[in-house]
Amino acid sequence: QVQLVESGGGLVQAGGSLRLSCAASGRTFSTYAMGWFRQALGKEREFVSAIRWSGGRTYYADSVKGRFTISRENAKNTMYLQMNSLKPEDTAVYVCAVMSTAAASTTSAFGYDYWGQGTQVTVSS
């Protein structure tokens, strides 16, 4: 089992920045990748970004490219999402997830085995 705890969400004005963290504990030695997904009120969950734990290859949704940066700190089993130039449409609950094996695309929720509870990000206009 892997436990995930997100932090760093909050309320920010448009154009502002936030940094989300996702701390993993438990059976983290089998992590293939970690990702961020978000779900806005009344909308389906969507992929935001992902990073391979070994090698650090990154993936981004088109809607956040150039504004968000994903990173990880292996020694701390922690993943980060630096979000800059935030827009009201970025408002959502952001959830981190762990993919244990390369069973699916890192951009698909189906490949992720463990999920956090989420942290709310609200961007005001």
Coordinates of N, CA and C in Angstrom, one line a residue:
Q1 N 0.8 -1.2 0.0 CA 0.0 0.0 0.0 C 0.9 1.3 0.0
V2 N 0.3 2.3 -0.6 CA 1.0 3.6 -0.7 C 0.0 4.6 -0.2
Q3 N 0.5 5.5 0.7 CA -0.4 6.5 1.2 C 0.2 7.9 0.6
L4 N -0.8 8.7 0.2 CA -0.4 10.0 -0.4 C -1.1 11.1 0.3
V5 N -0.3 12.2 0.5 CA -0.9 13.3 1.2 C -0.5 14.6 0.4
E6 N -1.5 15.3 -0.1 CA -1.3 16.5 -0.8 C -1.3 17.7 0.1
S7 N -0.6 18.8 -0.3 CA -0.7 20.0 0.5 C -0.3 21.2 -0.5
G8 N -0.6 22.4 0.0 CA -0.2 23.5 -0.8 C -1.3 24.2 -1.6
G9 N -2.5 23.7 -1.5 CA -3.6 24.3 -2.2 C -4.1 25.6 -1.5
G10 N -5.0 26.4 -2.1 CA -5.4 27.6 -1.5 C -6.1 28.5 -2.5
L11 N -6.3 29.7 -2.0 CA -7.0 30.7 -2.9 C -6.0 31.7 -3.3
V12 N -6.0 32.0 -4.6 CA -5.0 32.9 -5.2 C -5.7 33.7 -6.3
Q13 N -5.2 34.9 -6.6 CA -5.7 35.7 -7.7 C -5.2 35.2 -9.0
A14 N -5.9 35.5 -10.0 CA -5.4 35.1 -11.4 C -4.1 35.8 -11.6
G15 N -3.2 35.0 -12.2 CA -1.8 35.4 -12.5 C -0.9 35.1 -11.3
G16 N -1.4 34.6 -10.2 CA -0.6 34.2 -9.1 C 0.0 32.8 -9.2
S17 N 0.6 32.4 -8.2 CA 1.3 31.1 -8.2 C 1.0 30.3 -6.9
L18 N 1.1 29.0 -7.1 CA 1.0 28.1 -5.9 C 1.9 26.9 -6.2
R19 N 2.3 26.3 -5.1 CA 3.2 25.1 -5.2 C 2.5 23.9 -4.4
L20 N 2.1 22.9 -5.2 CA 1.5 21.8 -4.5 C 2.6 20.7 -4.2
S21 N 2.4 20.0 -3.1 CA 3.3 18.9 -2.7 C 2.5 17.7 -2.6
C22 N 3.1 16.5 -2.8 CA 2.5 15.2 -2.6 C 3.5 14.3 -2.0
A23 N 3.3 14.0 -0.7 CA 4.2 13.1 0.0 C 3.7 11.7 0.0
A24 N 4.6 10.8 -0.4 CA 4.2 9.4 -0.5 C 4.9 8.6 0.7
S25 N 4.2 7.7 1.2 CA 4.7 6.8 2.2 C 4.2 5.4 2.0
G26 N 4.9 4.4 2.6 CA 4.5 3.0 2.4 C 5.4 2.3 1.4
R27 N 4.8 1.5 0.5 CA 5.5 0.8 -0.5 C 5.9 1.6 -1.7
T28 N 6.7 2.6 -1.4 CA 7.1 3.6 -2.5 C 8.2 3.1 -3.4
F29 N 8.8 1.9 -3.0 CA 10.0 1.5 -3.8 C 9.6 1.0 -5.2
S30 N 8.3 0.7 -5.3 CA 7.8 0.2 -6.6 C 7.1 1.3 -7.5
T31 N 7.4 2.5 -7.2 CA 6.8 3.6 -8.0 C 7.4 3.7 -9.4
Y32 N 6.6 3.7 -10.4 CA 7.0 3.9 -11.8 C 6.9 5.3 -12.2
A33 N 5.8 5.9 -11.8 CA 5.5 7.3 -12.1 C 4.5 7.9 -11.1
M34 N 4.5 9.2 -11.0 CA 3.5 9.9 -10.2 C 2.9 11.0 -11.0
G35 N 1.6 11.3 -10.7 CA 0.9 12.2 -11.6 C 0.0 13.1 -10.8
W36 N -0.4 14.2 -11.4 CA -1.4 15.1 -10.9 C -2.6 15.1 -11.8
F37 N -3.7 15.0 -11.2 CA -5.0 15.1 -11.9 C -5.8 16.2 -11.2
R38 N -6.8 16.7 -11.9 CA -7.7 17.7 -11.3 C -9.1 17.5 -11.7
Q39 N -10.0 17.9 -10.8 CA -11.4 17.8 -11.1 C -12.2 19.0 -10.6
A40 N -12.7 19.7 -11.6 CA -13.5 20.9 -11.3 C -14.9 20.5 -11.0
L41 N -15.6 21.4 -10.3 CA -17.0 21.1 -10.0 C -17.8 20.9 -11.2
G42 N -18.5 19.7 -11.3 CA -19.4 19.4 -12.4 C -18.6 18.9 -13.6
K43 N -17.4 18.7 -13.5 CA -16.6 18.3 -14.7 C -15.9 16.9 -14.4
E44 N -15.4 16.3 -15.4 CA -14.7 15.0 -15.2 C -13.3 15.3 -14.8
R45 N -12.7 14.3 -14.2 CA -11.3 14.4 -13.8 C -10.5 14.4 -15.0
E46 N -9.4 15.3 -15.0 CA -8.5 15.4 -16.1 C -7.1 15.3 -15.7
F47 N -6.3 14.8 -16.6 CA -4.8 14.8 -16.4 C -4.2 16.2 -16.4
V48 N -3.3 16.4 -15.5 CA -2.6 17.7 -15.5 C -1.1 17.5 -15.9
S49 N -0.4 16.6 -15.1 CA 1.0 16.4 -15.3 C 1.5 15.1 -14.7
A50 N 2.6 14.5 -15.2 CA 3.1 13.3 -14.6 C 4.6 13.3 -14.7
I51 N 5.3 12.5 -13.9 CA 6.7 12.4 -13.9 C 7.1 11.0 -13.7
R52 N 8.0 10.5 -14.4 CA 8.6 9.1 -14.2 C 9.5 9.2 -13.0
W53 N 9.4 8.3 -12.1 CA 10.2 8.3 -10.9 C 11.7 8.1 -11.2
S54 N 12.0 7.2 -12.2 CA 13.4 7.0 -12.6 C 13.6 7.7 -13.9
G55 N 14.5 8.6 -13.9 CA 14.8 9.3 -15.2 C 14.2 10.7 -15.2
G56 N 13.0 10.8 -14.6 CA 12.4 12.1 -14.5 C 11.7 12.7 -15.7
R57 N 11.4 11.8 -16.7 CA 10.6 12.3 -17.9 C 9.3 12.9 -17.4
T58 N 9.0 14.0 -18.0 CA 7.7 14.7 -17.6 C 6.7 14.8 -18.7
Y59 N 5.5 14.9 -18.3 CA 4.3 15.0 -19.2 C 3.4 16.1 -18.7
Y60 N 2.8 16.8 -19.7 CA 1.9 17.9 -19.3 C 0.7 17.9 -20.2
A61 N -0.4 18.3 -19.7 CA -1.6 18.6 -20.5 C -1.3 19.9 -21.2
D62 N -1.9 20.0 -22.4 CA -1.7 21.2 -23.2 C -2.1 22.4 -22.5
S63 N -3.1 22.3 -21.7 CA -3.7 23.5 -21.0 C -2.8 24.1 -19.9
V64 N -1.8 23.3 -19.5 CA -0.9 23.8 -18.5 C 0.6 24.0 -18.9
K65 N 0.9 23.5 -20.1 CA 2.2 23.6 -20.6 C 2.7 25.1 -20.6
G66 N 4.0 25.2 -20.1 CA 4.5 26.6 -20.0 C 4.2 27.3 -18.8
R67 N 3.2 26.8 -18.0 CA 2.8 27.5 -16.8 C 3.0 26.6 -15.6
F68 N 2.9 25.3 -15.7 CA 3.1 24.4 -14.6 C 4.4 23.6 -14.8
T69 N 5.1 23.3 -13.6 CA 6.3 22.5 -13.7 C 6.2 21.4 -12.6
I70 N 6.4 20.2 -13.1 CA 6.4 19.1 -12.1 C 7.8 18.7 -11.8
S71 N 8.0 18.3 -10.6 CA 9.3 17.8 -10.2 C 9.2 16.8 -9.0
R72 N 10.2 16.1 -8.7 CA 10.2 15.1 -7.6 C 11.5 15.2 -6.9
E73 N 11.4 14.7 -5.6 CA 12.5 14.6 -4.7 C 12.5 13.2 -4.2
N74 N 13.3 12.3 -4.9 CA 13.2 10.9 -4.6 C 13.6 10.6 -3.2
A75 N 14.5 11.2 -2.6 CA 14.9 10.9 -1.3 C 13.8 11.2 -0.3
K76 N 12.9 12.1 -0.6 CA 11.8 12.4 0.3 C 10.5 11.8 -0.2
N77 N 10.6 11.0 -1.3 CA 9.3 10.5 -1.9 C 8.3 11.5 -2.0
T78 N 8.7 12.6 -2.5 CA 7.7 13.8 -2.6 C 7.7 14.3 -4.1
M79 N 6.6 14.6 -4.5 CA 6.4 15.2 -5.9 C 5.8 16.6 -5.7
Y80 N 6.2 17.5 -6.6 CA 5.7 18.9 -6.5 C 5.1 19.3 -7.8
L81 N 4.2 20.3 -7.7 CA 3.7 20.9 -8.9 C 3.7 22.4 -8.7
Q82 N 4.6 23.1 -9.4 CA 4.7 24.5 -9.3 C 3.8 25.1 -10.4
M83 N 2.8 25.9 -9.9 CA 1.8 26.4 -10.8 C 1.9 27.9 -10.9
N84 N 2.3 28.4 -12.0 CA 2.4 29.9 -12.3 C 1.3 30.4 -13.2
S85 N 1.2 31.7 -13.3 CA 0.2 32.3 -14.2 C -1.1 31.6 -14.1
L86 N -1.6 31.4 -12.9 CA -2.8 30.7 -12.7 C -4.0 31.4 -13.3
K87 N -5.0 30.7 -13.8 CA -6.2 31.2 -14.4 C -7.4 30.7 -13.6
P88 N -8.5 31.4 -13.7 CA -9.7 30.9 -13.0 C -10.1 29.5 -13.5
E89 N -9.8 29.1 -14.7 CA -10.2 27.8 -15.2 C -9.3 26.7 -14.6
D90 N -8.2 27.1 -13.8 CA -7.4 26.1 -13.1 C -8.1 25.7 -11.8
T91 N -9.1 26.4 -11.4 CA -9.8 26.1 -10.2 C -10.3 24.6 -10.2
A92 N -9.9 23.9 -9.2 CA -10.3 22.4 -9.1 C -9.7 21.8 -7.9
V93 N -10.1 20.6 -7.6 CA -9.4 19.8 -6.6 C -8.3 19.1 -7.3
Y94 N -7.1 19.2 -6.8 CA -5.9 18.6 -7.4 C -5.6 17.4 -6.6
V95 N -5.4 16.3 -7.3 CA -5.2 15.0 -6.7 C -3.9 14.4 -7.2
C96 N -3.1 13.8 -6.3 CA -1.9 13.2 -6.8 C -2.1 11.6 -6.8
A97 N -1.3 11.0 -7.6 CA -1.5 9.5 -7.8 C -0.2 8.9 -8.1
V98 N -0.2 7.6 -7.8 CA 1.0 6.8 -8.0 C 0.7 5.6 -9.0
M99 N 1.6 5.5 -10.0 CA 1.5 4.4 -10.9 C 2.6 3.4 -10.5
S100 N 2.3 2.2 -10.2 CA 3.3 1.2 -9.7 C 4.1 0.6 -10.8
T101 N 3.4 0.3 -12.0 CA 4.1 -0.3 -13.1 C 3.6 0.4 -14.4
A102 N 4.3 0.2 -15.4 CA 4.0 0.8 -16.7 C 2.9 0.1 -17.4
A103 N 1.8 0.0 -16.7 CA 0.6 -0.7 -17.2 C -0.2 0.1 -18.2
A104 N -0.1 1.4 -18.2 CA -0.9 2.2 -19.1 C -0.1 3.5 -19.3
S105 N -0.7 4.4 -20.1 CA -0.1 5.7 -20.3 C -0.1 6.5 -19.1
T106 N 1.0 7.2 -18.9 CA 1.1 8.1 -17.7 C 0.1 9.2 -17.7
T107 N -0.5 9.4 -18.8 CA -1.5 10.5 -18.9 C -2.9 10.0 -18.7
S108 N -3.1 8.7 -18.4 CA -4.4 8.1 -18.2 C -4.6 7.7 -16.8
A109 N -5.7 8.1 -16.2 CA -6.0 7.7 -14.8 C -6.1 6.2 -14.6
F110 N -6.3 5.5 -15.6 CA -6.5 4.0 -15.4 C -5.3 3.3 -15.0
G111 N -4.1 3.9 -15.3 CA -2.8 3.3 -14.9 C -2.4 3.5 -13.5
Y112 N -3.1 4.4 -12.8 CA -2.7 4.7 -11.4 C -3.3 3.9 -10.4
D113 N -2.5 3.4 -9.4 CA -3.0 2.5 -8.4 C -3.4 3.1 -7.1
Y114 N -2.8 4.2 -6.8 CA -3.0 4.8 -5.5 C -3.3 6.3 -5.7
W115 N -4.3 6.8 -4.9 CA -4.7 8.2 -5.0 C -4.7 8.9 -3.7
G116 N -4.4 10.2 -3.7 CA -4.6 11.0 -2.5 C -6.0 11.5 -2.3
Q117 N -6.2 12.3 -1.3 CA -7.5 12.9 -1.0 C -7.8 14.1 -1.8
G118 N -6.7 14.8 -2.2 CA -6.9 16.0 -3.0 C -6.7 17.3 -2.2
T119 N -6.4 18.4 -2.9 CA -6.2 19.7 -2.3 C -6.9 20.7 -3.2
Q120 N -7.7 21.6 -2.6 CA -8.5 22.5 -3.4 C -7.6 23.7 -3.8
V121 N -7.7 24.0 -5.1 CA -7.1 25.2 -5.7 C -8.2 26.1 -6.2
T122 N -8.2 27.3 -5.8 CA -9.2 28.3 -6.2 C -8.5 29.5 -6.8
V123 N -8.8 29.9 -8.0 CA -8.2 31.0 -8.6 C -9.3 32.0 -8.9
S124 N -9.2 33.2 -8.3 CA -10.2 34.2 -8.5 C -9.8 35.2 -9.6
S125 N -10.8 35.7 -10.2 CA -10.6 36.6 -11.4 C -10.5 38.0 -10.9

